Amino acid sequence: MRRNYMLVFILLSFGVTFAQEEAIFTGTVIDAKTQNLLEIVVVSIQNSSITQLTTVQGKFELHSSIKGEQLLLLHSQSYKDLLLKVNSNSGQTVDLGILQLEDNFSDDVPAILITLLDADLSDYNSSSEYCRKSVKIVEKYVVCGKWLRRI
């Protein structure tokens, strides 16, 4: 009789443990410029061990038993991290839709000033054979002989 009570108690405790419903976060990750799907993006909930990678189709499905407000982090090499504040309840599925990651590389190229003096150019021979061998490309300009030409 005592064994039966212990068996029932153990089974009930497992049932309560597994009955906890999870919130599910879904979404698709794409590149902001090219609109291509991004695979192998790390999707995680901050300050927890809940982590998932996106599939080849850029999709993820993250299961969390944490209730309330959470921070969802999307991280991939060569892209800026994306941090989202999400709110969930148990048993709820939250579709985050399409999430765009921007690349780390800036489009703004810093201006570079290049100055050349006559003394710098005097070493060059103006013959065409020598010019072909000693052409130097410096920021869209070609130095040949004593002339600076834009290419």
CSV table of C-alpha atoms in Angstrom, one decimal:
chain,number,residue,atom,x,y,z
A,1,MET,CA,0.0,0.0,0.0
A,2,ARG,CA,2.8,2.3,0.9
A,3,ARG,CA,4.5,1.6,-2.5
A,4,ASN,CA,1.3,2.5,-4.3
A,5,TYR,CA,1.1,5.9,-2.6
A,6,MET,CA,4.8,6.6,-3.4
A,7,LEU,CA,4.3,5.6,-7.1
A,8,VAL,CA,1.2,7.9,-7.4
A,9,PHE,CA,3.1,10.8,-5.8
A,10,ILE,CA,6.1,10.3,-8.1
A,11,LEU,CA,3.8,10.2,-11.2
A,12,LEU,CA,1.9,13.2,-10.1
A,13,SER,CA,5.1,15.3,-9.6
A,14,PHE,CA,6.3,14.3,-13.1
A,15,GLY,CA,3.0,15.3,-14.5
A,16,VAL,CA,3.1,18.7,-12.8
A,17,THR,CA,6.7,19.3,-14.0
A,18,PHE,CA,5.9,18.5,-17.6
A,19,ALA,CA,2.6,20.4,-17.5
A,20,GLN,CA,4.4,23.7,-17.4
A,21,GLU,CA,3.5,25.4,-20.7
A,22,GLU,CA,6.2,27.2,-22.7
A,23,ALA,CA,6.0,30.5,-24.6
A,24,ILE,CA,7.2,30.0,-28.2
A,25,PHE,CA,9.0,32.8,-30.2
A,26,THR,CA,9.1,32.3,-33.9
A,27,GLY,CA,10.5,34.5,-36.7
A,28,THR,CA,12.6,34.7,-39.9
A,29,VAL,CA,16.0,36.5,-40.0
A,30,ILE,CA,17.1,38.3,-43.2
A,31,ASP,CA,19.9,40.6,-44.4
A,32,ALA,CA,18.7,44.2,-44.3
A,33,LYS,CA,20.4,45.1,-47.6
A,34,THR,CA,20.1,42.1,-49.8
A,35,GLN,CA,16.9,40.6,-48.2
A,36,ASN,CA,18.6,37.2,-48.3
A,37,LEU,CA,17.7,34.7,-45.6
A,38,LEU,CA,20.3,34.3,-42.9
A,39,GLU,CA,21.2,30.9,-41.6
A,40,ILE,CA,23.2,30.1,-38.4
A,41,VAL,CA,22.1,33.2,-36.5
A,42,VAL,CA,22.3,32.7,-32.8
A,43,VAL,CA,18.9,33.5,-31.2
A,44,SER,CA,18.9,33.6,-27.4
A,45,ILE,CA,17.1,35.0,-24.4
A,46,GLN,CA,19.4,37.2,-22.4
A,47,ASN,CA,20.5,36.0,-18.9
A,48,SER,CA,19.4,32.4,-19.7
A,49,SER,CA,20.7,29.3,-21.3
A,50,ILE,CA,17.9,29.3,-23.9
A,51,THR,CA,19.5,29.4,-27.4
A,52,GLN,CA,18.7,28.3,-30.9
A,53,LEU,CA,20.3,28.7,-34.4
A,54,THR,CA,18.3,29.8,-37.4
A,55,THR,CA,17.7,27.2,-40.1
A,56,VAL,CA,18.8,27.3,-43.8
A,57,GLN,CA,15.5,29.2,-44.4
A,58,GLY,CA,16.4,31.8,-41.8
A,59,LYS,CA,13.7,30.6,-39.4
A,60,PHE,CA,13.8,30.0,-35.7
A,61,GLU,CA,11.5,28.6,-33.0
A,62,LEU,CA,12.6,29.4,-29.5
A,63,HIS,CA,10.8,27.7,-26.5
A,64,SER,CA,10.9,29.5,-23.1
A,65,SER,CA,9.3,28.7,-19.8
A,66,ILE,CA,10.2,32.2,-18.5
A,67,LYS,CA,7.1,34.4,-18.1
A,68,GLY,CA,6.9,38.2,-18.6
A,69,GLU,CA,9.2,40.6,-20.2
A,70,GLN,CA,12.4,39.2,-21.8
A,71,LEU,CA,15.2,40.4,-24.0
A,72,LEU,CA,15.7,38.4,-27.2
A,73,LEU,CA,19.2,38.7,-28.7
A,74,LEU,CA,20.0,37.9,-32.4
A,75,HIS,CA,23.8,37.6,-33.0
A,76,SER,CA,25.8,36.7,-36.1
A,77,GLN,CA,29.3,37.4,-37.3
A,78,SER,CA,29.6,40.3,-39.7
A,79,TYR,CA,26.2,41.7,-38.5
A,80,LYS,CA,25.2,44.1,-35.8
A,81,ASP,CA,23.4,42.5,-32.8
A,82,LEU,CA,19.7,42.9,-32.6
A,83,LEU,CA,18.1,43.1,-29.1
A,84,LEU,CA,14.3,42.9,-28.9
A,85,LYS,CA,12.1,43.4,-25.8
A,86,VAL,CA,9.4,40.7,-25.9
A,87,ASN,CA,6.6,39.9,-23.6
A,88,SER,CA,5.1,36.5,-23.2
A,89,ASN,CA,2.8,34.3,-21.2
A,90,SER,CA,2.8,30.5,-20.8
A,91,GLY,CA,1.3,28.7,-23.7
A,92,GLN,CA,1.5,31.7,-26.0
A,93,THR,CA,3.1,31.7,-29.4
A,94,VAL,CA,4.7,35.0,-30.4
A,95,ASP,CA,5.4,35.5,-34.1
A,96,LEU,CA,8.1,38.2,-34.4
A,97,GLY,CA,7.8,38.2,-38.2
A,98,ILE,CA,10.7,39.1,-40.4
A,99,LEU,CA,13.7,40.5,-38.5
A,100,GLN,CA,16.4,42.4,-40.4
A,101,LEU,CA,20.1,42.4,-39.4
A,102,GLU,CA,22.4,45.1,-40.6
A,103,ASP,CA,26.0,44.4,-41.6
A,104,ASN,CA,28.9,45.7,-39.5
A,105,PHE,CA,30.6,47.4,-42.4
A,106,SER,CA,29.8,51.1,-42.8
A,107,ASP,CA,29.0,52.6,-46.2
A,108,ASP,CA,30.8,55.8,-45.2
A,109,VAL,CA,34.4,55.7,-46.5
A,110,PRO,CA,36.6,58.2,-44.7
A,111,ALA,CA,38.1,60.8,-47.0
A,112,ILE,CA,41.9,60.4,-47.6
A,113,LEU,CA,44.0,63.3,-48.8
A,114,ILE,CA,47.0,62.4,-50.9
A,115,THR,CA,49.5,65.1,-51.9
A,116,LEU,CA,52.2,64.8,-54.5
A,117,LEU,CA,54.9,67.3,-55.1
A,118,ASP,CA,56.9,67.8,-58.3
A,119,ALA,CA,59.9,66.3,-56.4
A,120,ASP,CA,57.9,63.1,-55.9
A,121,LEU,CA,57.2,62.9,-59.7
A,122,SER,CA,60.6,63.9,-61.0
A,123,ASP,CA,62.0,60.4,-60.6
A,124,TYR,CA,59.6,59.0,-63.3
A,125,ASN,CA,60.7,58.6,-66.9
A,126,SER,CA,58.0,59.7,-69.3
A,127,SER,CA,58.6,57.0,-71.9
A,128,SER,CA,55.5,54.8,-72.4
A,129,GLU,CA,57.4,51.6,-71.7
A,130,TYR,CA,58.5,52.9,-68.3
A,131,CYS,CA,55.1,54.3,-67.6
A,132,ARG,CA,53.4,50.9,-68.2
A,133,LYS,CA,55.8,49.3,-65.7
A,134,SER,CA,55.6,51.9,-63.1
A,135,VAL,CA,52.0,52.9,-63.0
A,136,LYS,CA,50.8,53.3,-59.5
A,137,ILE,CA,47.1,53.4,-58.7
A,138,VAL,CA,46.3,55.7,-55.7
A,139,GLU,CA,42.6,56.1,-55.0
A,140,LYS,CA,41.3,56.2,-58.6
A,141,TYR,CA,44.3,58.2,-59.9
A,142,VAL,CA,47.2,57.0,-62.0
A,143,VAL,CA,50.6,58.5,-61.7
A,144,CYS,CA,52.6,58.2,-64.9
A,145,GLY,CA,55.6,60.5,-65.7
A,146,LYS,CA,54.9,63.9,-64.3
A,147,TRP,CA,51.1,63.7,-64.9
A,148,LEU,CA,48.4,62.8,-62.6
A,149,ARG,CA,45.4,61.5,-64.5
A,150,ARG,CA,42.0,60.4,-63.2
A,151,ILE,CA,41.0,56.9,-64.3
